[in-house]
Short mmCIF file of C-alpha atoms and ligand atoms in Angstrom, two decimals:
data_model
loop_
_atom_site.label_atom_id
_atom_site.label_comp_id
_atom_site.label_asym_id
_atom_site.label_seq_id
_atom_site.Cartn_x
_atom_site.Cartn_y
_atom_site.Cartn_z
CA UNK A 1 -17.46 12.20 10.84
CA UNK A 2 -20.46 12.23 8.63
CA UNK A 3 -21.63 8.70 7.81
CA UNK A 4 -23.37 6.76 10.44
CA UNK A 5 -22.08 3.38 11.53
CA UNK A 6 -24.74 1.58 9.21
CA UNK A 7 -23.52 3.26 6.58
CA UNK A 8 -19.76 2.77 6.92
CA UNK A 9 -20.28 -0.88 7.93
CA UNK A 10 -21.99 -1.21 4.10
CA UNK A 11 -19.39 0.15 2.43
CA UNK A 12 -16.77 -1.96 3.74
CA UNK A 13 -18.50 -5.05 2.88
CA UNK A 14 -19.51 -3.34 -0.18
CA UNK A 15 -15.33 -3.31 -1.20
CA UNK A 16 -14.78 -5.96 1.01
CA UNK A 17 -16.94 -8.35 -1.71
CA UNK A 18 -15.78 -6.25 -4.68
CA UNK A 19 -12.03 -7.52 -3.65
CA UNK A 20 -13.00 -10.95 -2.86
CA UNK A 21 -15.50 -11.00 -6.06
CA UNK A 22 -12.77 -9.29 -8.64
CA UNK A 23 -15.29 -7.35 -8.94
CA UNK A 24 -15.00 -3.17 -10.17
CA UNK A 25 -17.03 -0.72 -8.50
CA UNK A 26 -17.82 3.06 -9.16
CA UNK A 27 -16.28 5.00 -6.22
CA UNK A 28 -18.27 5.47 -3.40
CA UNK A 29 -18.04 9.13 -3.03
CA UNK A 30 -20.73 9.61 -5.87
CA UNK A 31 -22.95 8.19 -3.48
CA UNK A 32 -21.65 9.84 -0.44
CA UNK A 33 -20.38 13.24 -1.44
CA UNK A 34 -19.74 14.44 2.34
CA UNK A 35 -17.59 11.57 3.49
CA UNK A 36 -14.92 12.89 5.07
CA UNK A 37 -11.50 11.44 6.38
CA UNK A 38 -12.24 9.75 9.14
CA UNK A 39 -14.87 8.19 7.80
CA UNK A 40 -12.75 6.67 4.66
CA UNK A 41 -10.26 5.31 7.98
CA UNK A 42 -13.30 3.91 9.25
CA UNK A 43 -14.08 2.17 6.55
CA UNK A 44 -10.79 0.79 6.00
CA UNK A 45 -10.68 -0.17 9.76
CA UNK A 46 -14.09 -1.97 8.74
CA UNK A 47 -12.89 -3.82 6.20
CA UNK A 48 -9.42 -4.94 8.53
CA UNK A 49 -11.88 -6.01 11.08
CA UNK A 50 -13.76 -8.32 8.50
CA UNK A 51 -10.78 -9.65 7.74
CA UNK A 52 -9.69 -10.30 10.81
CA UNK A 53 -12.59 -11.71 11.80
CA UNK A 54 -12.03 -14.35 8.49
CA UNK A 55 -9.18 -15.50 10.25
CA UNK A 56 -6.78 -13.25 8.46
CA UNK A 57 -3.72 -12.01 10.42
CA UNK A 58 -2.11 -7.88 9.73
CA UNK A 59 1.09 -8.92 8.17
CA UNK A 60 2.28 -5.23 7.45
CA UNK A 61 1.32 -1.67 6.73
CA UNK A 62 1.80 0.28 3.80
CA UNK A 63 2.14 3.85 2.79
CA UNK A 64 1.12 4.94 -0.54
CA UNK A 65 1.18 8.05 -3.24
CA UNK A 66 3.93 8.61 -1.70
CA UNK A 67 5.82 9.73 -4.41
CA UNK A 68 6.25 13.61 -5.29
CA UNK A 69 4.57 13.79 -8.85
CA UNK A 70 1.64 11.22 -7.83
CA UNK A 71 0.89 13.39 -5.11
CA UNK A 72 0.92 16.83 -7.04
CA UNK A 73 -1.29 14.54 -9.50
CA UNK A 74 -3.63 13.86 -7.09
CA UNK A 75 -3.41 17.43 -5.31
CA UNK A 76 -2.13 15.97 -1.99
CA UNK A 77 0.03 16.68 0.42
CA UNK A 78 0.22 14.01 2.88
CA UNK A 79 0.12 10.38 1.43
CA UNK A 80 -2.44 7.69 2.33
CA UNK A 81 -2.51 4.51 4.62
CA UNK A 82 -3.15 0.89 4.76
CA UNK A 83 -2.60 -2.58 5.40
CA UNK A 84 -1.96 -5.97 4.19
CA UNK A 85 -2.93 -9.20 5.42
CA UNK A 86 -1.33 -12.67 5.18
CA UNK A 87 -3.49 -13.78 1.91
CA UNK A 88 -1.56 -10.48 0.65
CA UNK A 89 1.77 -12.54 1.46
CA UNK A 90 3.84 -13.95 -2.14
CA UNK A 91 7.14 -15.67 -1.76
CA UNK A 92 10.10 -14.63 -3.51
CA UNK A 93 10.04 -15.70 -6.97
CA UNK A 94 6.11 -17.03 -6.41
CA UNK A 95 3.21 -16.78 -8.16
CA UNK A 96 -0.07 -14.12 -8.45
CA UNK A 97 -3.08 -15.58 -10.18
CA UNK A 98 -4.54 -12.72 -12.38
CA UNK A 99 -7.90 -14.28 -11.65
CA UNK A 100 -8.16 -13.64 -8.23
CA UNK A 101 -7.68 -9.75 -9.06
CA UNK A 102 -9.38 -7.25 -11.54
CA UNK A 103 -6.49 -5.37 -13.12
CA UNK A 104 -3.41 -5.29 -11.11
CA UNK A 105 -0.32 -3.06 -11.26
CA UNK A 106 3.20 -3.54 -9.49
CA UNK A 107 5.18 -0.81 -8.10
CA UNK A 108 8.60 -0.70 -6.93
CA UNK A 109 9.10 0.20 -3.10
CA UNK A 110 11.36 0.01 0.08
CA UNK A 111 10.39 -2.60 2.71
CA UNK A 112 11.53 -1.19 6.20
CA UNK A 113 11.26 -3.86 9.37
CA UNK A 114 11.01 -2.58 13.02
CA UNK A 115 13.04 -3.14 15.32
CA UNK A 116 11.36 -0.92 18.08
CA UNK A 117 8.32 0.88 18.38
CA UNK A 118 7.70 4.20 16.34
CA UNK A 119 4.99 6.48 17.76
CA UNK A 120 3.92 10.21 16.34
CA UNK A 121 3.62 12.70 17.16
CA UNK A 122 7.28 14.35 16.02
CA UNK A 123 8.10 11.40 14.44
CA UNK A 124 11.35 11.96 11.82
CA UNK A 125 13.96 10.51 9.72
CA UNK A 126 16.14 10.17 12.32
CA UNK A 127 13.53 8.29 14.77
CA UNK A 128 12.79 5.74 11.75
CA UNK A 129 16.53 5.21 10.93
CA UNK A 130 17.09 4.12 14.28
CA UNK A 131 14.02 2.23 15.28
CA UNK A 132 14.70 -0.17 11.60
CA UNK A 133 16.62 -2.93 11.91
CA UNK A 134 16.65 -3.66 8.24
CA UNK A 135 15.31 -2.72 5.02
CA UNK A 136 15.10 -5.07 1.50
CA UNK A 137 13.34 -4.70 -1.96
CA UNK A 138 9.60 -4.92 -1.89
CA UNK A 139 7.02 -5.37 -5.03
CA UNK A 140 3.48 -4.16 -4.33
CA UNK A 141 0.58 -5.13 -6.25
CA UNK A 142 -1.93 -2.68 -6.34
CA UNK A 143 -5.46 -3.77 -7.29
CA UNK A 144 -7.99 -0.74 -6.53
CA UNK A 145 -11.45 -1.88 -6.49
CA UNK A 146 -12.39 1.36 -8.51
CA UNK A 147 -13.03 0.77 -12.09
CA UNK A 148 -10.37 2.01 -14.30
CA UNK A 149 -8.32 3.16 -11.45
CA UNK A 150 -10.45 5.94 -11.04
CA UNK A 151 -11.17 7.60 -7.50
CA UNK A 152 -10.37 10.35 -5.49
CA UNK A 153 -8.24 10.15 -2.26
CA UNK A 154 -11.59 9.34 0.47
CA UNK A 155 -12.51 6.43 -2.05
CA UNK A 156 -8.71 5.37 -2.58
CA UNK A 157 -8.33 5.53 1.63
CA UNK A 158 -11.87 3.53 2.61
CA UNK A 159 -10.88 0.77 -0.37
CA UNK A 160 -7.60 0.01 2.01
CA UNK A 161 -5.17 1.92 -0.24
CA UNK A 162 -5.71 -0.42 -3.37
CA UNK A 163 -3.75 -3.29 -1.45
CA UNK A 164 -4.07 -7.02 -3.06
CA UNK A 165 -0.01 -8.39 -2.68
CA UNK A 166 3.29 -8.07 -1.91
CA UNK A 167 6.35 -9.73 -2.18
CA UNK A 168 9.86 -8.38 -0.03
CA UNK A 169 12.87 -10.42 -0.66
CA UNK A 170 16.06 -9.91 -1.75
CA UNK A 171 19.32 -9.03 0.66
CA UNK A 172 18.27 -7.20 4.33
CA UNK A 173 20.49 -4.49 4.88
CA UNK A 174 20.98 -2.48 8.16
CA UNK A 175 20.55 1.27 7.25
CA UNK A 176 23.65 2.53 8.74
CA UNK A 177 26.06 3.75 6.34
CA UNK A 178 23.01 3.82 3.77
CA UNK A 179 21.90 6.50 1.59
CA UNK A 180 18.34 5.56 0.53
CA UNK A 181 17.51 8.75 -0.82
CA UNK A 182 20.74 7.82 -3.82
CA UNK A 183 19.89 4.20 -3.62
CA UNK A 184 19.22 3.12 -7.21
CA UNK A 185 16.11 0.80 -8.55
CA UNK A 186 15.40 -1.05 -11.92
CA UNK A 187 11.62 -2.76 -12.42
CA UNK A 188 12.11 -5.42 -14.95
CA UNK A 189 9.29 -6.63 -16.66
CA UNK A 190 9.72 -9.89 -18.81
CA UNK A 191 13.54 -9.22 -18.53
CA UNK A 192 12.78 -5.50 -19.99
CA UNK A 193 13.63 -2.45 -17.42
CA UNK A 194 10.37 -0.80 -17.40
CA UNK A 195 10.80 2.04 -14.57
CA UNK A 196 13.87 3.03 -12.95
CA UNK A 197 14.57 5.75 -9.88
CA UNK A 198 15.90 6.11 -6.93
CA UNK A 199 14.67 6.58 -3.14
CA UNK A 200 14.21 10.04 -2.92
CA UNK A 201 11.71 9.78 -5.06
CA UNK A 202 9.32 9.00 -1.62
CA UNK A 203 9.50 12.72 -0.15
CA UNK A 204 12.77 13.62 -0.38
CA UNK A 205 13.59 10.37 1.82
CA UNK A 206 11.61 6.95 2.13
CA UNK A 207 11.69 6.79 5.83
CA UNK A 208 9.61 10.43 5.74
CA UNK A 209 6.97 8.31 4.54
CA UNK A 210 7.09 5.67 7.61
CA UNK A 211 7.43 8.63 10.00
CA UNK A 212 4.57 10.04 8.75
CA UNK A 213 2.93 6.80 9.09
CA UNK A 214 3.65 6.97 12.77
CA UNK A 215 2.68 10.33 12.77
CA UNK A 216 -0.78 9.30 11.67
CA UNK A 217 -1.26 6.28 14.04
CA UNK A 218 -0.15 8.78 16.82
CA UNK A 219 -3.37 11.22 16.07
CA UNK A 220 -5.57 7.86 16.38
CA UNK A 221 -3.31 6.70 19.34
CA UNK A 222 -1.81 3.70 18.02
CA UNK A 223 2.00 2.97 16.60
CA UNK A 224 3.63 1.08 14.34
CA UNK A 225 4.67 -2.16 16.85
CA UNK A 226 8.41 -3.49 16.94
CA UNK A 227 9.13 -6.37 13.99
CA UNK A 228 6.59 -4.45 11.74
CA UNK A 229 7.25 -4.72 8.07
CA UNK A 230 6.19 -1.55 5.81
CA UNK A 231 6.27 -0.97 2.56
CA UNK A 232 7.20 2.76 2.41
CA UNK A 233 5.67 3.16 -0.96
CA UNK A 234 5.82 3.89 -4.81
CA UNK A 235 9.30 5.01 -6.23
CA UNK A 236 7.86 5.22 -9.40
CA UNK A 237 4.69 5.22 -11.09
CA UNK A 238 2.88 1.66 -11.33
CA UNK A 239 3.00 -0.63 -13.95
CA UNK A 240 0.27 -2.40 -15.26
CA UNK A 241 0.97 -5.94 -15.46
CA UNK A 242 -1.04 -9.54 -16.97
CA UNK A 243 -0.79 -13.14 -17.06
CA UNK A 244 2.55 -14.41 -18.11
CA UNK A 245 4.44 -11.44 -16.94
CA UNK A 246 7.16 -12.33 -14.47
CA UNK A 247 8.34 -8.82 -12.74
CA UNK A 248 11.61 -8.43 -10.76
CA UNK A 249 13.00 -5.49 -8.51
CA UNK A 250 16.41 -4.99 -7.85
CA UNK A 251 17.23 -2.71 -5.33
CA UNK A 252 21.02 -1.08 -5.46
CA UNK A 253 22.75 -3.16 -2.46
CA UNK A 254 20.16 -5.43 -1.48
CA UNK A 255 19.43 -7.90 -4.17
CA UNK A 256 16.46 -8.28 -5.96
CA UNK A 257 12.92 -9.60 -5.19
CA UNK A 258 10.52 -11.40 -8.04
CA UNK A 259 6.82 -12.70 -8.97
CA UNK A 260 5.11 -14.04 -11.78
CA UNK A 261 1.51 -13.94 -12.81
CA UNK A 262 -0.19 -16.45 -13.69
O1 0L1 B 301 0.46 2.07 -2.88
C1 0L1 B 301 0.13 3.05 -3.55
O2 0L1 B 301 0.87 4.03 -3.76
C2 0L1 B 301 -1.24 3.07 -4.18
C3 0L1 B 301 -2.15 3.90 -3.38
C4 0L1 B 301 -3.53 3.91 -3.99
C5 0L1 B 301 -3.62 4.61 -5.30
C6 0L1 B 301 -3.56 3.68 -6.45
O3 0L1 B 301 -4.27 2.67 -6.49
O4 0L1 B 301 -2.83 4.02 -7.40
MG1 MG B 302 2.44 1.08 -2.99
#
């Protein structure tokens, strides 16, 4: 690590206050050109435990640039990790106030739910498949705290992965028998298909991208608890949405999940 604890602590409520503020920042590499990895995790761990100590609750995790042309975009390899908290939570069919974020995007994704622990390392396909006990359609909203969208991966990483809400809804299915790497998706926008693809869009398979989460946790020896709810991430590129937009994700055999913002 290269940033002392003073300075990761400031950082985190630095992006902490830009999320709660709607408030854009530059990102915080240009002031701290040799942060490295772990100190953009310990930021984001920073900001959970300010959260946390708000009274929030850890509702999920999240994997994102997950998808195969976001990450040649960004020159990556392995995809980045967050969290979401129960302010994060929408109901099916509720509402997002544009107010309370700076310029959202939704992206189409694959909620996966636990049903026993997963723990790297050597976590796989296989090991994910049989550790969910169901999976259902899942919007993110994306909000980063960067103005214009613009960071690199550190920045991206410390500012919790650009996570503001979430919706999953729709029809759980149990994965056996599924294919989700040929499992089909429409985002509707207003009624309008805006983005369509299908699951292998998320490396090859979108349970590569939760055993890679559990691969990650495993290096910091944690794991991803039974009953945990991840959003495996991006199966196409966002879509940037406003006021008076009411978005809806269907999901090939499982339904469809909706918001509206307000
Ligand atoms: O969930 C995601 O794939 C987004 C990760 C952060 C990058 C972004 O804000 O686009
Ligand atoms: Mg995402």
């Amino acid at each position: 690590m290269n940033l002392d604890q003073n300075t990761i602590k400031q950082l985190a409520e630095h992006l902490d206050n830009c999320q709660l503020n709607q408030q854009d920042t530059l990102k915080i590499t240009e002031q701290h050109p040799d942060m490295d990895w772990d100190d953009a995790y310990a930021i984001q761990d920073e900001i959970r435990a300010r959260k946390l100590a708000r009274g929030l609750k850890v509702v999920g995790l999240k994997a994102g640039l997950t998808s195969f042309a976001k990450m040649k975009q960004m020159g990556v390899e392995v995809p980045v990790f967050g969290f979401m908290t129960d302010d994060y939570t929408v109901q099916d069919g509720g509402e997002v106030k544009v107010s309370e974020l700076i310029h959202p995007k939704v992206e189409p994704e694959i909620a996966f739910v636990t049903k026993a622990p997963l723990k790297g390392p050597g976590c796989h396909i296989g090991a994910v498949l049989a550790a969910t006990d169901f999976v259902m359609p899942g919007i993110e909203v994306i909000d980063s705290r960067y103005r214009d969208f613009k960071f690199d991966l550190k920045s991206v990483i410390a500012d919790n992965t650009s996570a503001s809400r979430f919706v999953v809804g729709g029809q759980p299915v149990g994965v056996e028998g599924l294919d989700l790497r040929t499992t089909g998706i429409v985002l509707e926008v207003n009624g309008v298909p805006m983005a369509f693809g299908a699951g292998a869009a998320v490396l090859g398979h979108p349970a590569a991208a939760i055993a890679m989460l559990a691969n990650h946790l495993g290096e910091r020896g944690e794991e991803i608890p039974a009953g945990t709810m991840i959003l495996s991430g991006g199966i196409t590129e966002a879509v940037a949405v406003k006021a008076g937009d009411n978005v809806t994700l269907r999901v090939q055999g499982m339904g469809s999940c909706s918001l509206r913002f307000v």
